[in-house]
CSV table of C-alpha atoms in Angstrom, one decimal:
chain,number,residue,atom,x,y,z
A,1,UNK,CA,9.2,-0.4,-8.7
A,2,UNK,CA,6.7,0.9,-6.2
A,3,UNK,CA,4.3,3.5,-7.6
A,4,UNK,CA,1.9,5.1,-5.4
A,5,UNK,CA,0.1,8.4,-5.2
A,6,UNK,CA,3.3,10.3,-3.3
A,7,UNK,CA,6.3,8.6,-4.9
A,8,UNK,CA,7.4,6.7,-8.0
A,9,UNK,CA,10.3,3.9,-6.1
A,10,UNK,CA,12.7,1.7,-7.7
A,11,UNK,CA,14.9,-1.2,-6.2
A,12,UNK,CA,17.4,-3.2,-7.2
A,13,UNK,CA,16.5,-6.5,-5.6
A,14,UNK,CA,18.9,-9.6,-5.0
A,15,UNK,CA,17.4,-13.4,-5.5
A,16,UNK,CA,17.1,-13.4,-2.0
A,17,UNK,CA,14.7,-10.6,-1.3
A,18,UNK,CA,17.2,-7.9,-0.2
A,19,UNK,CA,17.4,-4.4,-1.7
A,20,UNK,CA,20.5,-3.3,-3.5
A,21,UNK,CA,19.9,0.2,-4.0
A,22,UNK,CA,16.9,2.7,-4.9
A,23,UNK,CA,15.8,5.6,-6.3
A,24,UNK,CA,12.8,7.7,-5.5
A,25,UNK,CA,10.8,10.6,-7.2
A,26,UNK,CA,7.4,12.2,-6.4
A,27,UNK,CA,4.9,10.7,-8.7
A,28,UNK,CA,4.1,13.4,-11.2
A,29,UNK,CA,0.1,14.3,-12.7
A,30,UNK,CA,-0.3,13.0,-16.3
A,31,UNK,CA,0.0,9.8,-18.2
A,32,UNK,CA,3.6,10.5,-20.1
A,33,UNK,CA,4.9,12.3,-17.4
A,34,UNK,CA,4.1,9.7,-14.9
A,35,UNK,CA,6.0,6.7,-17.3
A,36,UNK,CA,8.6,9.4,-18.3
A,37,UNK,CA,9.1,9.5,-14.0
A,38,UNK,CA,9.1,5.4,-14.1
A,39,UNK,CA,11.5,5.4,-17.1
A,40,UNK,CA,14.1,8.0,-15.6
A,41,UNK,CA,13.9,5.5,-12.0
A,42,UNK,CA,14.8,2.2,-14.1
A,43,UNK,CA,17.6,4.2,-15.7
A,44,UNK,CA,19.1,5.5,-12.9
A,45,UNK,CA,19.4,2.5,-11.0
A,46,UNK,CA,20.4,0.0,-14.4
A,47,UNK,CA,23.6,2.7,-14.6
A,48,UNK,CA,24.4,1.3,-11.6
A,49,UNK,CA,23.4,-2.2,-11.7
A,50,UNK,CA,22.5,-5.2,-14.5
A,51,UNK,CA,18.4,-4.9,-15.2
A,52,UNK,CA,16.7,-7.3,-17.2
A,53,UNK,CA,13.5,-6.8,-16.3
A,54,UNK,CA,10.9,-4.9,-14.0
A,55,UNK,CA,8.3,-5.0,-12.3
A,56,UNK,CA,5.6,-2.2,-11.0
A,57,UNK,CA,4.1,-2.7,-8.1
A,58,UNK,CA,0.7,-0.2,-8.9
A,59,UNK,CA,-1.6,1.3,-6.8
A,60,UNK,CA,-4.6,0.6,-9.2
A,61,UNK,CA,-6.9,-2.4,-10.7
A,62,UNK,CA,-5.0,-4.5,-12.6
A,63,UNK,CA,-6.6,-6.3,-15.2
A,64,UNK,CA,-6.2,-10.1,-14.9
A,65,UNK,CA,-3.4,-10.5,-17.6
A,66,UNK,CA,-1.3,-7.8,-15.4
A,67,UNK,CA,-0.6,-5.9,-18.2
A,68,UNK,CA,-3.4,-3.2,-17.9
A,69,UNK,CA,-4.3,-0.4,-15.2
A,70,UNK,CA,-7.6,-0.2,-15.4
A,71,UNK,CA,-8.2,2.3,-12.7
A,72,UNK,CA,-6.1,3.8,-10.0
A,73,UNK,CA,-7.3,6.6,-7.8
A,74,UNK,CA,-4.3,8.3,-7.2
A,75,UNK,CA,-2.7,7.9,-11.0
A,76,UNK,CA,-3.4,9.1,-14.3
A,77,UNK,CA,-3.6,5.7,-16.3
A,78,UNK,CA,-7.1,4.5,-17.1
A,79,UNK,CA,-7.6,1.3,-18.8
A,80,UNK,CA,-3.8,1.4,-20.0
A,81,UNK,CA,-1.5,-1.2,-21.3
A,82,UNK,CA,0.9,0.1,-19.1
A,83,UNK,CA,3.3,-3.1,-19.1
A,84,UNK,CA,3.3,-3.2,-23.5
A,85,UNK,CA,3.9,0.5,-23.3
A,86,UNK,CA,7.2,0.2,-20.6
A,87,UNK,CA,8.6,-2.9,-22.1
A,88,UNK,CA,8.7,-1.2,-25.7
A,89,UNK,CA,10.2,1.7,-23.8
A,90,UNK,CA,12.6,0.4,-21.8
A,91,UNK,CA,13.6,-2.8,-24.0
A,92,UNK,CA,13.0,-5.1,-21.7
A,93,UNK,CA,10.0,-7.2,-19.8
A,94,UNK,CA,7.8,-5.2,-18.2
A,95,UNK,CA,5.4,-7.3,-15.2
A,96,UNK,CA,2.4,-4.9,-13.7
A,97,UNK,CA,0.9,-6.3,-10.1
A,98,UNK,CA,-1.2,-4.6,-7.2
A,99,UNK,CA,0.8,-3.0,-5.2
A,100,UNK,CA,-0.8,-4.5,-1.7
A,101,UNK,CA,-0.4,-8.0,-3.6
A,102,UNK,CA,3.2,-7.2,-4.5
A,103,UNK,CA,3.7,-6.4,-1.1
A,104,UNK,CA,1.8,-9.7,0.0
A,105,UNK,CA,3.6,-12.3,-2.1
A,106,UNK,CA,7.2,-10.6,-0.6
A,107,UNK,CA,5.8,-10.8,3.1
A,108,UNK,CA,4.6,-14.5,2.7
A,109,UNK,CA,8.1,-15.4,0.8
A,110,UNK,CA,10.7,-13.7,2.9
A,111,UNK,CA,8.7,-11.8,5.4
A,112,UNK,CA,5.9,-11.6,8.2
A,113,UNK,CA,3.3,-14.0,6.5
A,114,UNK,CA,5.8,-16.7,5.6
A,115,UNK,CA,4.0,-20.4,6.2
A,116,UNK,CA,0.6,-18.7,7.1
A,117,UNK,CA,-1.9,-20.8,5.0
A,118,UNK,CA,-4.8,-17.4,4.9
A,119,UNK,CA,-3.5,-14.1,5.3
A,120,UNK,CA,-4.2,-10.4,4.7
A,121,UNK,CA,-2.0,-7.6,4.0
A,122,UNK,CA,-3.2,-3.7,4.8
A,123,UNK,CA,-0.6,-1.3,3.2
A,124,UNK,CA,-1.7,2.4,4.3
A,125,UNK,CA,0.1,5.0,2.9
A,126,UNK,CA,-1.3,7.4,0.8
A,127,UNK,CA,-4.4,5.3,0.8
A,128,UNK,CA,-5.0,2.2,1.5
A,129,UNK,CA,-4.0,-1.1,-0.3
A,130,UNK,CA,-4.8,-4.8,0.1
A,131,UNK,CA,-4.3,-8.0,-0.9
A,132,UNK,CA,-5.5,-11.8,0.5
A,133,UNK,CA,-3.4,-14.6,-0.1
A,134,UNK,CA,-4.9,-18.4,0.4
A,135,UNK,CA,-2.2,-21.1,0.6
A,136,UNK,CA,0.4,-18.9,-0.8
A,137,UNK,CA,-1.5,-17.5,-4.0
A,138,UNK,CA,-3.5,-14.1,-4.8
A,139,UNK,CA,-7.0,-14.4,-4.8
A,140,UNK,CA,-7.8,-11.6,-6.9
A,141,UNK,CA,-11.6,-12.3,-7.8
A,142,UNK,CA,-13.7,-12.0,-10.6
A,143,UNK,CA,-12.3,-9.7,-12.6
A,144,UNK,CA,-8.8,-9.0,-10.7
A,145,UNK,CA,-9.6,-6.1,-8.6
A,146,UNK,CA,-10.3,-8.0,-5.1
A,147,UNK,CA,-9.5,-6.9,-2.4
A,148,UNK,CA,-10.5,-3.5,-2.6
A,149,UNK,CA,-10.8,-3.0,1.5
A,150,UNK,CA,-9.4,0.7,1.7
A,151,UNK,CA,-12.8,1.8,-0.2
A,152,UNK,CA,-15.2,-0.2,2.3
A,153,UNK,CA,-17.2,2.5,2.9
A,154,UNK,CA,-17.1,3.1,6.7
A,155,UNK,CA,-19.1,6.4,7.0
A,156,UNK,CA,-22.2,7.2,5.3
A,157,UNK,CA,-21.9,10.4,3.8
A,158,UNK,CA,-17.9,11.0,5.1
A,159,UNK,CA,-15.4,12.3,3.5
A,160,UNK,CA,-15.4,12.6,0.0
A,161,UNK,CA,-12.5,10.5,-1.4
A,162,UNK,CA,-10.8,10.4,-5.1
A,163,UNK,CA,-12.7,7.1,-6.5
A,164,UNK,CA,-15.9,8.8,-6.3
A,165,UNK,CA,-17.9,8.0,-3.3
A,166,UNK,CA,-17.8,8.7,0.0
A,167,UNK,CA,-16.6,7.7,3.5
A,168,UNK,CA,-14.5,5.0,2.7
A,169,UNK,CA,-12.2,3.4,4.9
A,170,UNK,CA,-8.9,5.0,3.8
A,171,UNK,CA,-10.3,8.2,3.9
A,172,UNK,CA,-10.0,8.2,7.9
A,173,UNK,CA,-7.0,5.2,8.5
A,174,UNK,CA,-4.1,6.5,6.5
A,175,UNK,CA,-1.6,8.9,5.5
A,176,UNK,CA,-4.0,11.7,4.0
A,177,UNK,CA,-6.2,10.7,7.1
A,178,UNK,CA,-4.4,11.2,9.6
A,179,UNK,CA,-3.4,14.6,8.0
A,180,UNK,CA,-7.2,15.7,7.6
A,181,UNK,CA,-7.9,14.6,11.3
A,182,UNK,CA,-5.2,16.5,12.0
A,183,UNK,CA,-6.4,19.8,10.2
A,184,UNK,CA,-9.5,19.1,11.5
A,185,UNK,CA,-8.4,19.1,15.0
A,186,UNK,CA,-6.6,22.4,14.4
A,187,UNK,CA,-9.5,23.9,13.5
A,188,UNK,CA,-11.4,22.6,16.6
A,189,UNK,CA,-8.3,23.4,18.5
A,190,UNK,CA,-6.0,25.8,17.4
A,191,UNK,CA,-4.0,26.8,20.7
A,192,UNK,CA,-3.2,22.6,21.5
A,193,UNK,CA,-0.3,22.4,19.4
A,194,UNK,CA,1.7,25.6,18.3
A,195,UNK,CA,4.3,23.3,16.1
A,196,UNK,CA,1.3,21.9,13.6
A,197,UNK,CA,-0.9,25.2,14.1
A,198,UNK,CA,1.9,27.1,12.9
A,199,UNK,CA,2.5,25.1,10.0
A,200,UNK,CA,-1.2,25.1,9.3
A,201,UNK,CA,-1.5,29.2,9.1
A,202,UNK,CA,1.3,28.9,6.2
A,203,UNK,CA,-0.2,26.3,4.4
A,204,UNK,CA,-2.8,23.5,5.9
A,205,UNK,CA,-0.8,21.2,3.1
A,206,UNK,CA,2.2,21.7,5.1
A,207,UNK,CA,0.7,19.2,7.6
A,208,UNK,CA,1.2,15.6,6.8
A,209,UNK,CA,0.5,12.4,7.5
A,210,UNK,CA,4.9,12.2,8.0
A,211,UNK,CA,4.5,15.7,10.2
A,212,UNK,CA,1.3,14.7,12.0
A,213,UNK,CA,3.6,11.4,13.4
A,214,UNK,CA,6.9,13.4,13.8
A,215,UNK,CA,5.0,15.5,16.1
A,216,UNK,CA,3.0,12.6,17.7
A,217,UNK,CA,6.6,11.0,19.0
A,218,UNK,CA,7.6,14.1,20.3
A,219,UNK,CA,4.6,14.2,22.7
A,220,UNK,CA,2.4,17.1,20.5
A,221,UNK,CA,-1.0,16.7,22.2
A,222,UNK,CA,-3.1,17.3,18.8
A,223,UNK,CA,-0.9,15.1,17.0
A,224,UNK,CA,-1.2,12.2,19.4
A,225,UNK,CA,-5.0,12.5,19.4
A,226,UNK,CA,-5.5,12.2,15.3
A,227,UNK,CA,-3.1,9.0,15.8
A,228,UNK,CA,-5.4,7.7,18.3
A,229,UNK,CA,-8.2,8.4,15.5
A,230,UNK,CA,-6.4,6.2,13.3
A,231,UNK,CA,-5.5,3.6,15.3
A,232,UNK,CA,-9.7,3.3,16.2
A,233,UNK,CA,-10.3,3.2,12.5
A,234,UNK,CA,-7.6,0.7,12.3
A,235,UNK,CA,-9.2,-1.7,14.6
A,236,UNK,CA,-12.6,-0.5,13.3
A,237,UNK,CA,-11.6,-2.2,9.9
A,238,UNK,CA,-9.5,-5.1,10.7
A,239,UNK,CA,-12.5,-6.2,12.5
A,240,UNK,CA,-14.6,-6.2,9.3
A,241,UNK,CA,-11.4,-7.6,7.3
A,242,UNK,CA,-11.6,-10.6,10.0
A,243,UNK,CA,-15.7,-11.0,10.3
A,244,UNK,CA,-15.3,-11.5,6.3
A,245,UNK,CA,-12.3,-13.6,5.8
A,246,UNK,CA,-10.8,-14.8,9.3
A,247,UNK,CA,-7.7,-14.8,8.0
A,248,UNK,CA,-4.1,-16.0,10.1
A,249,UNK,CA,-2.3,-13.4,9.9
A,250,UNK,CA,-2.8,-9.3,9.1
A,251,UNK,CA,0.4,-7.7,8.2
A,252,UNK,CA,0.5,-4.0,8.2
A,253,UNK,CA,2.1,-2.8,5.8
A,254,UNK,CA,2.5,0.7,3.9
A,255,UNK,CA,4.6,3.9,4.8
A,256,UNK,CA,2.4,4.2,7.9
A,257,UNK,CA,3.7,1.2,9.1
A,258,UNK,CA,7.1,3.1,10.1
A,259,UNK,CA,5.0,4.6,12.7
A,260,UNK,CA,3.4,1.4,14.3
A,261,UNK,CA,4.6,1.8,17.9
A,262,UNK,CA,2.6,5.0,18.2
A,263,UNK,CA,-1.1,3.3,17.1
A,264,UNK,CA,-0.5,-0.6,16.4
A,265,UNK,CA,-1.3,-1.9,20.1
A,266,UNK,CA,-4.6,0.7,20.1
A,267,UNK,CA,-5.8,-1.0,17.0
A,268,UNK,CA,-5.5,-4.6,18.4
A,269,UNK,CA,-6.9,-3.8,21.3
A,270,UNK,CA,-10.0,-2.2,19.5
A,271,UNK,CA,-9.9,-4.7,16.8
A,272,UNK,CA,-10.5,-7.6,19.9
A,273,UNK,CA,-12.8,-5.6,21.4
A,274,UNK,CA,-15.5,-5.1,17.8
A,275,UNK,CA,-14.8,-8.2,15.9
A,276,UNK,CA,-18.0,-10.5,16.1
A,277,UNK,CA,-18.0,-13.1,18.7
A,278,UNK,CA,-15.4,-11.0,20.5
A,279,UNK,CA,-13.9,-13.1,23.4
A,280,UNK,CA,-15.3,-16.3,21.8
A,281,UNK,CA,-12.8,-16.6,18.9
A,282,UNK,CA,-9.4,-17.2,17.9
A,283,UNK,CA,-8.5,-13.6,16.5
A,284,UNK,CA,-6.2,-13.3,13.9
A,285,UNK,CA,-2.0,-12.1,14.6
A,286,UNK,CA,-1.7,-8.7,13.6
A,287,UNK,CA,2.0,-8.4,12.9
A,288,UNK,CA,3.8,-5.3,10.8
A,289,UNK,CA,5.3,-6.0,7.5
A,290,UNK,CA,9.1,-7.3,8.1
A,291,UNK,CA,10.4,-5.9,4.1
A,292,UNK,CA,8.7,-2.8,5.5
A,293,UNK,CA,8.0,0.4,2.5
A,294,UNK,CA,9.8,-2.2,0.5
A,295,UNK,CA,7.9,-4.8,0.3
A,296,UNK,CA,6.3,-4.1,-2.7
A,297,UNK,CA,9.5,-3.2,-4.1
A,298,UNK,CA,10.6,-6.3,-3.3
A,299,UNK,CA,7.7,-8.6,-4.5
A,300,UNK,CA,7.3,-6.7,-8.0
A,301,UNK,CA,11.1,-7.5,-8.6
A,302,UNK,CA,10.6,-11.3,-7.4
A,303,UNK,CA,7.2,-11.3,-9.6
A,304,UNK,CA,9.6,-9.9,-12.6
A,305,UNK,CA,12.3,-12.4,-11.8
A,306,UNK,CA,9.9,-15.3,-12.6
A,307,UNK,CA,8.5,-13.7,-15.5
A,308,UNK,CA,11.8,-13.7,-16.9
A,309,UNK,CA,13.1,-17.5,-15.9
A,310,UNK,CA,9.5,-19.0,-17.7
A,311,UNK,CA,9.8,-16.7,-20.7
A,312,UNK,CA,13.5,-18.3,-20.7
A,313,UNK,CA,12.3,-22.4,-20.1
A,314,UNK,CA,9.5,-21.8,-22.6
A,315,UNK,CA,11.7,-20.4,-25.4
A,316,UNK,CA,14.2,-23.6,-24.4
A,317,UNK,CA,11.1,-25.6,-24.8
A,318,UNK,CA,10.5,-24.1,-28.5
């Protein structure tokens, strides 16, 4: 399962990688109605299907044991034992992992990372997750909350965003960015585009990140200018992602992603163009995430998969 701050995701996912059927929900405010939303997901799709275990990709810290949320911006839990509360619930193992480092494991097993020795994975959706992988495995740092790139704080004093400071990356190179640049614009602007400016007067909510790039492919001239924004801040940040790690390969990943073709080439180009020792380095490949929104679908199933086999060997073992 996929949880993020829009929608609660579950998969059915094959040894292979591929997805065998899904269910989604919007991911609902509060603690037990959030896990009721996770519960109702797993049941669906076990009616259909033979479960024995799952896995949730979370957009969150995860503490090292990958059993407890210990923050996540866009959820309820706080310093939850969210896997010991699921497994009890649903009878059966219950895995947690980062939703960018889901994501991140599937890409390097099945997907756009696969044999890269260093790479980096930038999932933006709602915000913005990540994860860095070195020869294959998840460096998650100290205390298992690293790589928190999508709250790099890019602009002093920016907009406010939901973890409590402000200006952070994700706040201008995302889905909910690309919806306030958009707004923004409008109010700047209001005769450029009558589609979003219409939909703005009813309700400025009305305008997302999914309208603002609906609009952008059908040539709106407002919506095509707060995806140029986003692709700048792209580049912007994959810049700083590469001064700090020079990693392989970037995989873009996240429900954004679907929209690539309208902002992916800006970014590289501006990326190139910023990195230090621009035009006297080898720059990283910037490739879009093959599993695409379901990578981390797919790499919390894989995670769960394993969990399950060395709970099985060890028990032999006993």
């Amino acid at each position: 399962m996929d949880i993020g701050g829009t929608s609660v995701r579950a998969g059915v996912v094959d040894a292979s990688g591929s997805v065998l059927d899904t269910s989604r929900a919007p991911t609902p405010a509060g603690e037990r109605a959030l896990e009721d939303a996770i519960a109702a997901a797993v049941q669906e799709v076990a009616a259909r299907h033979p479960v024995n275990a799952v896995g949730l990709a979370v957009a969150g810290f995860i503490a090292p044991d990958r059993r407890t949320v210990q923050f996540a911006p866009h959820l309820a839990w706080r310093q939850v034992d969210v896997a010991g509360r699921m497994t009890e619930r649903l009878g059966m193992p219950v895995v947690l992992e980062h939703d960018a480092n889901a994501a991140a494991l599937a890409e390097h097993r099945f997907g756009a990372a696969r044999g890269a020795h260093t790479a980096v994975l930038v999932a933006i959706g709602t915000g913005i997750g990540a994860s860095l992988l070195i020869d294959g495995k998840v460096f998650r740092g100290a205390h298992g909350v690293a790589p928190e790139l999508g709250h790099l704080r890019v602009v002093p004093d920016g907009r406010p965003c939901p973890c409590g400071k402000n200006g952070c990356w994700e706040r201008y190179c995302s889905g909910t960015a690309l919806s306030a640049t958009a707004v923004e614009l409008l109010a700047k602007h209001p005769g450029v585009s009558t589609v979003l400016a219409r939909e703005a007067a009813g309700d400025s909510r009305a305008v997302t990140g999914r309208r603002v790039a609906g609009a952008a492919r059908d040539g709106d001239p407002l919506a095509q200018r707060a995806m140029a924004d986003l692709a700048r801040w792209l580049g912007e940040g994959l810049a700083l992602v590469a001064d700090v790690y020079d990693p392989e390969v970037i995989v873009i990943g996240g429900g954004v992603s679907t929209s690539a073709p309208l902002f992916l080439d800006d970014a590289r180009e501006r990326y190139a163009s910023v990195v230090t020792g621009a035009g006297h380095r080898p720059l990283a490949r910037i490739r879009t995430a093959q599993l695409g929104d379901d990578a981390g679908i797919v790499g919390a199933a894989t995670l769960a998969r394993e969990t399950v086999a060395s709970l099985t060997r060890n028990s032999r073992r006993t």
